[in-house]
Amino acid sequence: NKTSEQADQDSQSATPEQTDWVKMRIVCHGPRIQISLNGVQTVDYIETEEGIPQVGVIALQIHSGKPAEAWYRNLRILGLD
């Protein structure tokens, strides 16, 4: 698994221009979560805390702070069969 520091270094190299669309891929399989931005893996995390649900709601958000917008396109949710 990548540490936060390693992920930060990788994600900086994957940081797009503000006007570019970002291609994000999120794979959740059991307790493992992998996230890639524009083809560069930025997160490879395994949840070890028992009691964390592995099913639930999928939501899109931006974090609090100064006013901002987030636009989404071509969203797809695929099974891992």
Backbone as JSON Lines, residues from 0, in Angstrom:
{"i":0,"aa":"N","n":[0.84,-1.19,0.0],"ca":[0.0,0.0,0.0],"c":[0.88,1.25,0.0]}
{"i":1,"aa":"K","n":[0.41,2.26,-0.65],"ca":[1.14,3.52,-0.68],"c":[0.87,4.3,0.6]}
{"i":2,"aa":"T","n":[1.88,4.99,1.08],"ca":[1.67,5.87,2.21],"c":[1.07,7.17,1.72]}
{"i":3,"aa":"S","n":[0.59,8.0,2.62],"ca":[0.05,9.3,2.24],"c":[1.09,10.14,1.52]}
{"i":4,"aa":"E","n":[2.33,10.09,2.01],"ca":[3.39,10.89,1.4],"c":[3.65,10.45,-0.03]}
{"i":5,"aa":"Q","n":[3.71,9.12,-0.26],"ca":[3.92,8.62,-1.61],"c":[2.76,9.02,-2.51]}
{"i":6,"aa":"A","n":[1.55,8.91,-2.01],"ca":[0.37,9.27,-2.78],"c":[0.39,10.76,-3.1]}
{"i":7,"aa":"D","n":[0.79,11.6,-2.14],"ca":[0.88,13.04,-2.39],"c":[1.85,13.35,-3.51]}
{"i":8,"aa":"Q","n":[3.02,12.68,-3.5],"ca":[4.01,12.92,-4.55],"c":[3.47,12.49,-5.91]}
{"i":9,"aa":"D","n":[2.83,11.33,-5.98],"ca":[2.26,10.85,-7.24],"c":[1.13,11.75,-7.71]}
{"i":10,"aa":"S","n":[0.28,12.21,-6.78],"ca":[-0.87,13.01,-7.18],"c":[-0.43,14.38,-7.68]}
{"i":11,"aa":"Q","n":[0.69,14.89,-7.17],"ca":[1.19,16.17,-7.67],"c":[1.58,16.05,-9.13]}
{"i":12,"aa":"S","n":[2.15,14.92,-9.52],"ca":[2.53,14.75,-10.92],"c":[1.29,14.54,-11.8]}
{"i":13,"aa":"A","n":[0.17,14.16,-11.19],"ca":[-1.06,13.94,-11.94],"c":[-1.99,15.15,-11.89]}
{"i":14,"aa":"T","n":[-1.56,16.25,-11.27],"ca":[-2.41,17.42,-11.12],"c":[-2.66,18.06,-12.47]}
{"i":15,"aa":"P","n":[-3.92,18.15,-12.89],"ca":[-4.25,18.73,-14.21],"c":[-4.35,20.25,-14.15]}
{"i":16,"aa":"E","n":[-4.39,20.86,-15.3],"ca":[-4.69,22.29,-15.38],"c":[-6.13,22.48,-14.93]}
{"i":17,"aa":"Q","n":[-6.48,23.65,-14.42],"ca":[-7.83,23.89,-13.92],"c":[-8.89,23.76,-15.01]}
{"i":18,"aa":"T","n":[-8.54,23.96,-16.25],"ca":[-9.54,23.91,-17.31],"c":[-9.7,22.52,-17.91]}
{"i":19,"aa":"D","n":[-8.86,21.58,-17.52],"ca":[-8.92,20.22,-18.06],"c":[-9.93,19.37,-17.3]}
{"i":20,"aa":"W","n":[-10.54,18.42,-18.02],"ca":[-11.35,17.41,-17.35],"c":[-10.4,16.41,-16.72]}
{"i":21,"aa":"V","n":[-10.74,15.92,-15.56],"ca":[-9.92,14.92,-14.87],"c":[-10.59,13.57,-15.03]}
{"i":22,"aa":"K","n":[-9.82,12.58,-15.45],"ca":[-10.34,11.23,-15.53],"c":[-10.01,10.54,-14.21]}
{"i":23,"aa":"M","n":[-11.05,10.2,-13.46],"ca":[-10.88,9.57,-12.16],"c":[-11.45,8.16,-12.21]}
{"i":24,"aa":"R","n":[-10.68,7.22,-11.72],"ca":[-11.14,5.83,-11.64],"c":[-11.05,5.42,-10.18]}
{"i":25,"aa":"I","n":[-12.17,4.93,-9.66],"ca":[-12.22,4.46,-8.28],"c":[-12.64,2.99,-8.31]}
{"i":26,"aa":"V","n":[-11.84,2.14,-7.73],"ca":[-12.15,0.71,-7.65],"c":[-12.23,0.34,-6.19]}
{"i":27,"aa":"C","n":[-13.39,-0.15,-5.77],"ca":[-13.6,-0.61,-4.4],"c":[-13.94,-2.09,-4.46]}
{"i":28,"aa":"H","n":[-13.08,-2.91,-3.92],"ca":[-13.29,-4.35,-3.94],"c":[-13.01,-4.87,-2.53]}
{"i":29,"aa":"G","n":[-14.08,-5.22,-1.82],"ca":[-13.92,-5.6,-0.42],"c":[-13.39,-4.39,0.35]}
{"i":30,"aa":"P","n":[-12.38,-4.61,1.18],"ca":[-11.84,-3.49,1.97],"c":[-10.82,-2.65,1.21]}
{"i":31,"aa":"R","n":[-10.5,-3.01,-0.03],"ca":[-9.45,-2.29,-0.79],"c":[-10.06,-1.21,-1.67]}
{"i":32,"aa":"I","n":[-9.47,-0.01,-1.59],"ca":[-9.91,1.14,-2.39],"c":[-8.71,1.64,-3.17]}
{"i":33,"aa":"Q","n":[-8.86,1.73,-4.49],"ca":[-7.81,2.24,-5.36],"c":[-8.37,3.42,-6.14]}
{"i":34,"aa":"I","n":[-7.6,4.5,-6.21],"ca":[-8.03,5.7,-6.94],"c":[-6.9,6.1,-7.88]}
{"i":35,"aa":"S","n":[-7.27,6.4,-9.13],"ca":[-6.32,6.9,-10.12],"c":[-6.85,8.19,-10.7]}
{"i":36,"aa":"L","n":[-5.96,9.15,-10.92],"ca":[-6.28,10.41,-11.59],"c":[-5.49,10.46,-12.87]}
{"i":37,"aa":"N","n":[-6.19,10.58,-13.99],"ca":[-5.55,10.64,-15.31],"c":[-4.54,9.53,-15.5]}
{"i":38,"aa":"G","n":[-4.9,8.32,-15.06],"ca":[-4.05,7.15,-15.26],"c":[-2.94,6.96,-14.24]}
{"i":39,"aa":"V","n":[-2.8,7.85,-13.28],"ca":[-1.76,7.74,-12.25],"c":[-2.42,7.34,-10.93]}
{"i":40,"aa":"Q","n":[-2.03,6.19,-10.4],"ca":[-2.62,5.75,-9.14],"c":[-2.19,6.68,-8.01]}
{"i":41,"aa":"T","n":[-3.16,7.22,-7.29],"ca":[-2.89,8.14,-6.19],"c":[-3.23,7.54,-4.84]}
{"i":42,"aa":"V","n":[-4.07,6.5,-4.82],"ca":[-4.47,5.86,-3.56],"c":[-4.54,4.36,-3.79]}
{"i":43,"aa":"D","n":[-3.98,3.6,-2.85],"ca":[-4.15,2.16,-2.77],"c":[-4.27,1.86,-1.28]}
{"i":44,"aa":"Y","n":[-5.49,1.75,-0.82],"ca":[-5.79,1.73,0.61],"c":[-6.58,0.49,0.96]}
{"i":45,"aa":"I","n":[-6.23,-0.13,2.08],"ca":[-7.02,-1.25,2.61],"c":[-7.56,-0.83,3.97]}
{"i":46,"aa":"E","n":[-8.89,-0.85,4.08],"ca":[-9.55,-0.5,5.35],"c":[-9.36,-1.65,6.32]}
{"i":47,"aa":"T","n":[-8.75,-1.38,7.46],"ca":[-8.51,-2.42,8.45],"c":[-9.42,-2.31,9.66]}
{"i":48,"aa":"E","n":[-10.16,-1.2,9.77],"ca":[-11.04,-1.03,10.93],"c":[-12.29,-1.87,10.76]}
{"i":49,"aa":"E","n":[-12.5,-2.77,11.71],"ca":[-13.7,-3.61,11.64],"c":[-14.92,-2.74,11.92]}
{"i":50,"aa":"G","n":[-16.03,-3.09,11.33],"ca":[-17.27,-2.36,11.56],"c":[-17.53,-1.28,10.52]}
{"i":51,"aa":"I","n":[-16.55,-0.98,9.66],"ca":[-16.78,-0.02,8.58],"c":[-17.58,-0.74,7.5]}
{"i":52,"aa":"P","n":[-18.77,-0.24,7.17],"ca":[-19.59,-0.91,6.15],"c":[-18.88,-0.97,4.79]}
{"i":53,"aa":"Q","n":[-19.07,-2.06,4.08],"ca":[-18.5,-2.19,2.74],"c":[-19.57,-2.03,1.66]}
{"i":54,"aa":"V","n":[-20.74,-1.58,2.08],"ca":[-21.82,-1.25,1.15],"c":[-22.43,0.06,1.62]}
{"i":55,"aa":"G","n":[-23.06,0.76,0.71],"ca":[-23.69,2.01,1.12],"c":[-24.0,2.91,-0.06]}
{"i":56,"aa":"V","n":[-24.16,4.18,0.24],"ca":[-24.55,5.19,-0.74],"c":[-23.31,5.71,-1.46]}
{"i":57,"aa":"I","n":[-23.45,5.98,-2.75],"ca":[-22.39,6.65,-3.52],"c":[-22.79,8.11,-3.63]}
{"i":58,"aa":"A","n":[-21.88,9.01,-3.25],"ca":[-22.19,10.44,-3.29],"c":[-21.03,11.21,-3.89]}
{"i":59,"aa":"L","n":[-21.34,12.33,-4.52],"ca":[-20.32,13.23,-5.07],"c":[-20.34,14.51,-4.27]}
{"i":60,"aa":"Q","n":[-19.17,15.04,-3.94],"ca":[-19.14,16.23,-3.11],"c":[-17.89,17.04,-3.41]}
{"i":61,"aa":"I","n":[-17.92,18.28,-2.98],"ca":[-16.71,19.07,-2.86],"c":[-16.65,19.51,-1.41]}
{"i":62,"aa":"H","n":[-15.46,19.73,-0.91],"ca":[-15.31,20.06,0.51],"c":[-15.62,21.52,0.77]}
{"i":63,"aa":"S","n":[-15.86,21.82,2.04],"ca":[-16.19,23.19,2.43],"c":[-15.01,24.11,2.19]}
{"i":64,"aa":"G","n":[-15.28,25.39,2.23],"ca":[-14.25,26.39,2.0],"c":[-14.86,27.52,1.19]}
{"i":65,"aa":"K","n":[-14.02,28.21,0.44],"ca":[-14.53,29.31,-0.37],"c":[-15.47,28.75,-1.45]}
{"i":66,"aa":"P","n":[-16.39,29.56,-1.96],"ca":[-17.34,29.08,-2.96],"c":[-16.62,28.43,-4.15]}
{"i":67,"aa":"A","n":[-17.17,27.33,-4.61],"ca":[-16.56,26.58,-5.71],"c":[-17.63,25.82,-6.46]}
{"i":68,"aa":"E","n":[-17.29,25.33,-7.62],"ca":[-18.17,24.49,-8.42],"c":[-17.44,23.21,-8.76]}
{"i":69,"aa":"A","n":[-18.19,22.14,-8.89],"ca":[-17.66,20.88,-9.39],"c":[-18.59,20.41,-10.49]}
{"i":70,"aa":"W","n":[-18.05,20.04,-11.62],"ca":[-18.83,19.54,-12.74],"c":[-18.42,18.09,-12.97]}
{"i":71,"aa":"Y","n":[-19.39,17.27,-13.34],"ca":[-19.15,15.86,-13.57],"c":[-19.71,15.5,-14.94]}
{"i":72,"aa":"R","n":[-19.08,14.57,-15.61],"ca":[-19.61,14.07,-16.88],"c":[-19.19,12.6,-17.05]}
{"i":73,"aa":"N","n":[-19.96,11.9,-17.84],"ca":[-19.66,10.51,-18.19],"c":[-19.45,9.62,-16.97]}
{"i":74,"aa":"L","n":[-20.32,9.75,-15.98],"ca":[-20.22,8.9,-14.79],"c":[-20.71,7.49,-15.13]}
{"i":75,"aa":"R","n":[-19.94,6.5,-14.7],"ca":[-20.34,5.11,-14.9],"c":[-20.07,4.33,-13.63]}
{"i":76,"aa":"I","n":[-20.99,3.48,-13.26],"ca":[-20.81,2.59,-12.12],"c":[-20.9,1.17,-12.69]}
{"i":77,"aa":"L","n":[-19.83,0.43,-12.53],"ca":[-19.74,-0.92,-13.09],"c":[-19.54,-1.93,-11.98]}
{"i":78,"aa":"G","n":[-20.13,-3.11,-12.15],"ca":[-19.88,-4.21,-11.22],"c":[-18.51,-4.82,-11.47]}
{"i":79,"aa":"L","n":[-17.97,-5.49,-10.48],"ca":[-16.65,-6.1,-10.58],"c":[-16.73,-7.61,-10.87]}
{"i":80,"aa":"D","n":[-17.79,-8.05,-11.42],"ca":[-17.98,-9.49,-11.68],"c":[-16.84,-10.08,-12.46]}
